[in-house]
Amino acid sequence: MKPIYILNGPNLNRLGKREPAIYGTTTLAEVEQICRAASGDRPIEFRQTNSEETLINWVHEAIDEGAGIIINPAAFTFTSLALLDALKMFDGPVIEFHISNIHKREPIYHRSYVSMRADAVMAGLGAEGYGTAVAAMLKMLVQRG
Ligand code: CA2
């Protein structure tokens, strides 16, 4: 069974350690456990990088090896046409995920390139929302057959 790729972009390795009012106190290691608990039999590839190149290479890997992609691209959401182009090459379902509600924040956080490819966009559910994203992805994969 092909895995769900859960890809996290820059600075998310610091989750739970800074700005708890916006991002909460859950660490990225705890987020991974939440995702593993939600994914059941479906394997996951849970990763984080601060590098745009690495993130794009992981999307390329998912094109060959992955069933679906859940991606929190962090700041690359708003800057990376290269990431959008890579995601457009992926045939399976894509969920764009943000811990905070980016639309409640400053205007620079309102225009997402990744949303132009995402099948669903989730924002503002906190770190626990990753589990909801995994459940939604499992449903999307069943629906696609
Ligand atoms: O809410 C999200 O998940 C974000 O994708 C997080 C990004 C931010 O650039 C997006 O606008 C929304 C990264 C925020 C900076 O990283 C931190 C990580 C942990 C603690 C504080 C900041």
PDB file of C-alpha atoms and ligand atoms in Angstrom:
ATOM      1  CA  MET A   1       0.000   0.000   0.000  1.00  0.00           C
ATOM      2  CA  LYS A   2       1.393   3.390  -1.004  1.00  0.00           C
ATOM      3  CA  PRO A   3       2.017   5.862   1.864  1.00  0.00           C
ATOM      4  CA  ILE A   4       0.519   9.284   2.520  1.00  0.00           C
ATOM      5  CA  TYR A   5       3.300  11.869   2.409  1.00  0.00           C
ATOM      6  CA  ILE A   6       2.934  14.429   5.214  1.00  0.00           C
ATOM      7  CA  LEU A   7       5.372  17.199   4.360  1.00  0.00           C
ATOM      8  CA  ASN A   8       6.228  20.143   6.573  1.00  0.00           C
ATOM      9  CA  GLY A   9       8.121  23.250   5.535  1.00  0.00           C
ATOM     10  CA  PRO A  10      10.469  25.750   7.144  1.00  0.00           C
ATOM     11  CA  ASN A  11      10.565  26.465  10.867  1.00  0.00           C
ATOM     12  CA  LEU A  12       7.985  23.835  11.757  1.00  0.00           C
ATOM     13  CA  ASN A  13      10.751  21.866  13.519  1.00  0.00           C
ATOM     14  CA  ARG A  14      10.390  24.595  16.194  1.00  0.00           C
ATOM     15  CA  LEU A  15       6.698  23.839  16.730  1.00  0.00           C
ATOM     16  CA  GLY A  16       5.662  23.900  20.387  1.00  0.00           C
ATOM     17  CA  LYS A  17       8.731  25.918  21.336  1.00  0.00           C
ATOM     18  CA  ARG A  18       7.785  29.420  20.091  1.00  0.00           C
ATOM     19  CA  GLU A  19       4.660  31.559  19.656  1.00  0.00           C
ATOM     20  CA  PRO A  20       2.315  29.215  21.560  1.00  0.00           C
ATOM     21  CA  ALA A  21      -0.518  31.760  21.250  1.00  0.00           C
ATOM     22  CA  ILE A  22      -0.591  31.164  17.469  1.00  0.00           C
ATOM     23  CA  TYR A  23       0.803  27.644  17.039  1.00  0.00           C
ATOM     24  CA  GLY A  24       0.063  25.955  20.401  1.00  0.00           C
ATOM     25  CA  THR A  25       2.387  23.829  22.511  1.00  0.00           C
ATOM     26  CA  THR A  26       2.276  20.548  20.565  1.00  0.00           C
ATOM     27  CA  THR A  27       5.694  19.597  19.159  1.00  0.00           C
ATOM     28  CA  LEU A  28       6.310  18.234  15.656  1.00  0.00           C
ATOM     29  CA  ALA A  29       7.235  14.838  17.170  1.00  0.00           C
ATOM     30  CA  GLU A  30       3.807  14.819  18.845  1.00  0.00           C
ATOM     31  CA  VAL A  31       2.177  15.807  15.532  1.00  0.00           C
ATOM     32  CA  GLU A  32       3.823  12.775  13.939  1.00  0.00           C
ATOM     33  CA  GLN A  33       2.316  10.546  16.654  1.00  0.00           C
ATOM     34  CA  ILE A  34      -1.118  12.132  16.040  1.00  0.00           C
ATOM     35  CA  CYS A  35      -0.763  11.361  12.314  1.00  0.00           C
ATOM     36  CA  ARG A  36       0.368   7.763  12.938  1.00  0.00           C
ATOM     37  CA  ALA A  37      -2.578   7.191  15.297  1.00  0.00           C
ATOM     38  CA  ALA A  38      -4.996   8.562  12.672  1.00  0.00           C
ATOM     39  CA  SER A  39      -3.605   6.673   9.681  1.00  0.00           C
ATOM     40  CA  GLY A  40      -4.370   3.110  10.856  1.00  0.00           C
ATOM     41  CA  ASP A  41      -3.070   0.546   8.368  1.00  0.00           C
ATOM     42  CA  ARG A  42      -2.102   3.186   5.804  1.00  0.00           C
ATOM     43  CA  PRO A  43       1.643   3.920   6.026  1.00  0.00           C
ATOM     44  CA  ILE A  44       2.823   7.522   6.267  1.00  0.00           C
ATOM     45  CA  GLU A  45       6.024   9.335   5.372  1.00  0.00           C
ATOM     46  CA  PHE A  46       6.208  12.192   7.890  1.00  0.00           C
ATOM     47  CA  ARG A  47       8.924  14.746   7.142  1.00  0.00           C
ATOM     48  CA  GLN A  48      10.051  18.314   7.798  1.00  0.00           C
ATOM     49  CA  THR A  49      12.636  20.449   6.033  1.00  0.00           C
ATOM     50  CA  ASN A  50      13.802  24.033   6.040  1.00  0.00           C
ATOM     51  CA  SER A  51      14.917  23.714   2.410  1.00  0.00           C
ATOM     52  CA  GLU A  52      12.714  24.506  -0.616  1.00  0.00           C
ATOM     53  CA  GLU A  53      14.800  22.171  -2.783  1.00  0.00           C
ATOM     54  CA  THR A  54      14.330  19.256  -0.405  1.00  0.00           C
ATOM     55  CA  LEU A  55      10.579  19.889  -0.153  1.00  0.00           C
ATOM     56  CA  ILE A  56      10.293  19.835  -3.969  1.00  0.00           C
ATOM     57  CA  ASN A  57      12.385  16.656  -4.160  1.00  0.00           C
ATOM     58  CA  TRP A  58      10.044  14.995  -1.650  1.00  0.00           C
ATOM     59  CA  VAL A  59       7.034  15.982  -3.802  1.00  0.00           C
ATOM     60  CA  HIS A  60       8.840  14.354  -6.751  1.00  0.00           C
ATOM     61  CA  GLU A  61       9.344  11.221  -4.625  1.00  0.00           C
ATOM     62  CA  ALA A  62       5.622  11.247  -3.780  1.00  0.00           C
ATOM     63  CA  ILE A  63       4.766  11.447  -7.503  1.00  0.00           C
ATOM     64  CA  ASP A  64       6.358   7.989  -7.868  1.00  0.00           C
ATOM     65  CA  GLU A  65       5.716   6.466  -4.444  1.00  0.00           C
ATOM     66  CA  GLY A  66       2.818   8.267  -2.733  1.00  0.00           C
ATOM     67  CA  ALA A  67      -0.964   7.791  -2.558  1.00  0.00           C
ATOM     68  CA  GLY A  68      -1.668  11.341  -1.341  1.00  0.00           C
ATOM     69  CA  ILE A  69       0.073  14.431  -0.013  1.00  0.00           C
ATOM     70  CA  ILE A  70      -0.741  16.495   3.078  1.00  0.00           C
ATOM     71  CA  ILE A  71       1.504  19.535   2.982  1.00  0.00           C
ATOM     72  CA  ASN A  72       2.105  22.386   5.395  1.00  0.00           C
ATOM     73  CA  PRO A  73       4.463  24.413   3.201  1.00  0.00           C
ATOM     74  CA  ALA A  74       4.794  27.160   5.864  1.00  0.00           C
ATOM     75  CA  ALA A  75       6.315  30.317   4.286  1.00  0.00           C
ATOM     76  CA  PHE A  76       6.800  28.567   0.897  1.00  0.00           C
ATOM     77  CA  THR A  77       2.967  28.626   0.643  1.00  0.00           C
ATOM     78  CA  PHE A  78       3.172  32.289  -0.288  1.00  0.00           C
ATOM     79  CA  THR A  79       6.380  32.362  -2.316  1.00  0.00           C
ATOM     80  CA  SER A  80       7.058  29.142  -4.215  1.00  0.00           C
ATOM     81  CA  LEU A  81       5.860  28.734  -7.787  1.00  0.00           C
ATOM     82  CA  ALA A  82       8.377  25.876  -8.020  1.00  0.00           C
ATOM     83  CA  LEU A  83       6.532  24.015  -5.258  1.00  0.00           C
ATOM     84  CA  LEU A  84       3.197  24.670  -7.009  1.00  0.00           C
ATOM     85  CA  ASP A  85       4.646  23.322 -10.282  1.00  0.00           C
ATOM     86  CA  ALA A  86       5.863  20.157  -8.515  1.00  0.00           C
ATOM     87  CA  LEU A  87       2.475  19.586  -6.848  1.00  0.00           C
ATOM     88  CA  LYS A  88       0.750  19.983 -10.230  1.00  0.00           C
ATOM     89  CA  MET A  89       2.719  16.908 -11.419  1.00  0.00           C
ATOM     90  CA  PHE A  90       1.158  14.776  -8.663  1.00  0.00           C
ATOM     91  CA  ASP A  91      -1.980  12.875  -9.697  1.00  0.00           C
ATOM     92  CA  GLY A  92      -3.370  11.938  -6.259  1.00  0.00           C
ATOM     93  CA  PRO A  93      -5.208  14.041  -3.671  1.00  0.00           C
ATOM     94  CA  VAL A  94      -3.435  17.011  -2.076  1.00  0.00           C
ATOM     95  CA  ILE A  95      -4.467  18.650   1.201  1.00  0.00           C
ATOM     96  CA  GLU A  96      -2.885  21.997   2.090  1.00  0.00           C
ATOM     97  CA  PHE A  97      -2.730  22.277   5.864  1.00  0.00           C
ATOM     98  CA  HIS A  98      -2.016  25.207   8.173  1.00  0.00           C
ATOM     99  CA  ILE A  99      -2.071  25.087  11.954  1.00  0.00           C
ATOM    100  CA  SER A 100      -3.203  28.713  12.222  1.00  0.00           C
ATOM    101  CA  ASN A 101      -5.968  30.433  10.273  1.00  0.00           C
ATOM    102  CA  ILE A 102      -3.816  32.242   7.726  1.00  0.00           C
ATOM    103  CA  HIS A 103      -6.810  34.335   6.591  1.00  0.00           C
ATOM    104  CA  LYS A 104      -7.107  35.896  10.035  1.00  0.00           C
ATOM    105  CA  ARG A 105      -3.550  37.189   9.766  1.00  0.00           C
ATOM    106  CA  GLU A 106      -1.743  39.942   7.835  1.00  0.00           C
ATOM    107  CA  PRO A 107      -2.528  40.251   4.077  1.00  0.00           C
ATOM    108  CA  ILE A 108       0.871  38.708   3.097  1.00  0.00           C
ATOM    109  CA  TYR A 109      -0.474  35.397   4.480  1.00  0.00           C
ATOM    110  CA  HIS A 110      -3.654  35.478   2.372  1.00  0.00           C
ATOM    111  CA  ARG A 111      -2.448  34.487  -1.114  1.00  0.00           C
ATOM    112  CA  SER A 112      -1.417  30.851  -1.285  1.00  0.00           C
ATOM    113  CA  TYR A 113       0.143  29.483  -4.468  1.00  0.00           C
ATOM    114  CA  VAL A 114      -0.328  25.936  -3.165  1.00  0.00           C
ATOM    115  CA  SER A 115      -4.123  26.457  -2.955  1.00  0.00           C
ATOM    116  CA  MET A 116      -4.157  26.635  -6.764  1.00  0.00           C
ATOM    117  CA  ARG A 117      -3.422  22.870  -6.785  1.00  0.00           C
ATOM    118  CA  ALA A 118      -4.786  21.654  -3.446  1.00  0.00           C
ATOM    119  CA  ASP A 119      -7.985  19.595  -3.471  1.00  0.00           C
ATOM    120  CA  ALA A 120      -8.726  20.796   0.067  1.00  0.00           C
ATOM    121  CA  VAL A 121      -7.349  23.537   2.301  1.00  0.00           C
ATOM    122  CA  MET A 122      -7.436  23.294   6.096  1.00  0.00           C
ATOM    123  CA  ALA A 123      -6.433  26.157   8.385  1.00  0.00           C
ATOM    124  CA  GLY A 124      -6.988  27.136  11.985  1.00  0.00           C
ATOM    125  CA  LEU A 125      -7.630  23.729  13.581  1.00  0.00           C
ATOM    126  CA  GLY A 126      -4.363  23.762  15.543  1.00  0.00           C
ATOM    127  CA  ALA A 127      -1.747  21.014  15.509  1.00  0.00           C
ATOM    128  CA  GLU A 128      -4.354  18.370  16.413  1.00  0.00           C
ATOM    129  CA  GLY A 129      -5.952  19.195  13.060  1.00  0.00           C
ATOM    130  CA  TYR A 130      -3.256  17.117  11.362  1.00  0.00           C
ATOM    131  CA  GLY A 131      -5.191  14.056  12.581  1.00  0.00           C
ATOM    132  CA  THR A 132      -8.349  15.438  10.950  1.00  0.00           C
ATOM    133  CA  ALA A 133      -6.370  15.980   7.745  1.00  0.00           C
ATOM    134  CA  VAL A 134      -5.186  12.352   7.767  1.00  0.00           C
ATOM    135  CA  ALA A 135      -8.788  11.134   8.306  1.00  0.00           C
ATOM    136  CA  ALA A 136      -9.942  13.321   5.397  1.00  0.00           C
ATOM    137  CA  MET A 137      -7.126  12.010   3.195  1.00  0.00           C
ATOM    138  CA  LEU A 138      -8.062   8.369   3.984  1.00  0.00           C
ATOM    139  CA  LYS A 139     -11.634   9.168   2.882  1.00  0.00           C
ATOM    140  CA  MET A 140     -10.420  10.835  -0.323  1.00  0.00           C
ATOM    141  CA  LEU A 141      -8.310   7.764  -1.142  1.00  0.00           C
ATOM    142  CA  VAL A 142     -11.305   5.436  -0.613  1.00  0.00           C
ATOM    143  CA  GLN A 143     -13.477   7.650  -2.826  1.00  0.00           C
ATOM    144  CA  ARG A 144     -10.846   7.577  -5.596  1.00  0.00           C
ATOM    145  CA  GLY A 145     -10.689   3.765  -5.353  1.00  0.00           C
TER     146      GLY A 145
HETATM  147  O1  CA2 B   1      -0.133  27.940  10.471  1.00  0.00           O
HETATM  148  C1  CA2 B   1       0.695  27.289   9.831  1.00  0.00           C
HETATM  149  O2  CA2 B   1       0.779  26.065   9.867  1.00  0.00           O
HETATM  150  C2  CA2 B   1       1.706  28.031   8.947  1.00  0.00           C
HETATM  151  O3  CA2 B   1       1.871  27.303   7.732  1.00  0.00           O
HETATM  152  C3  CA2 B   1       3.013  28.065   9.715  1.00  0.00           C
HETATM  153  C4  CA2 B   1       4.104  28.849   8.993  1.00  0.00           C
HETATM  154  C5  CA2 B   1       3.617  30.249   8.599  1.00  0.00           C
HETATM  155  O4  CA2 B   1       4.584  30.855   7.773  1.00  0.00           O
HETATM  156  C6  CA2 B   1       2.304  30.160   7.830  1.00  0.00           C
HETATM  157  O5  CA2 B   1       1.858  31.438   7.555  1.00  0.00           O
HETATM  158  C7  CA2 B   1       1.242  29.422   8.610  1.00  0.00           C
HETATM  159  C8  CA2 B   1       5.414  28.819   9.780  1.00  0.00           C
HETATM  160  C9  CA2 B   1       5.412  29.652  11.011  1.00  0.00           C
HETATM  161  C10 CA2 B   1       6.754  29.852  11.615  1.00  0.00           C
HETATM  162  O6  CA2 B   1       7.201  28.685  12.284  1.00  0.00           O
HETATM  163  C11 CA2 B   1       7.015  28.527  13.617  1.00  0.00           C
HETATM  164  C12 CA2 B   1       7.036  27.252  14.074  1.00  0.00           C
HETATM  165  C13 CA2 B   1       6.870  27.007  15.400  1.00  0.00           C
HETATM  166  C14 CA2 B   1       6.662  28.024  16.295  1.00  0.00           C
HETATM  167  C15 CA2 B   1       6.642  29.299  15.828  1.00  0.00           C
HETATM  168  C16 CA2 B   1       6.841  29.565  14.482  1.00  0.00           C
END
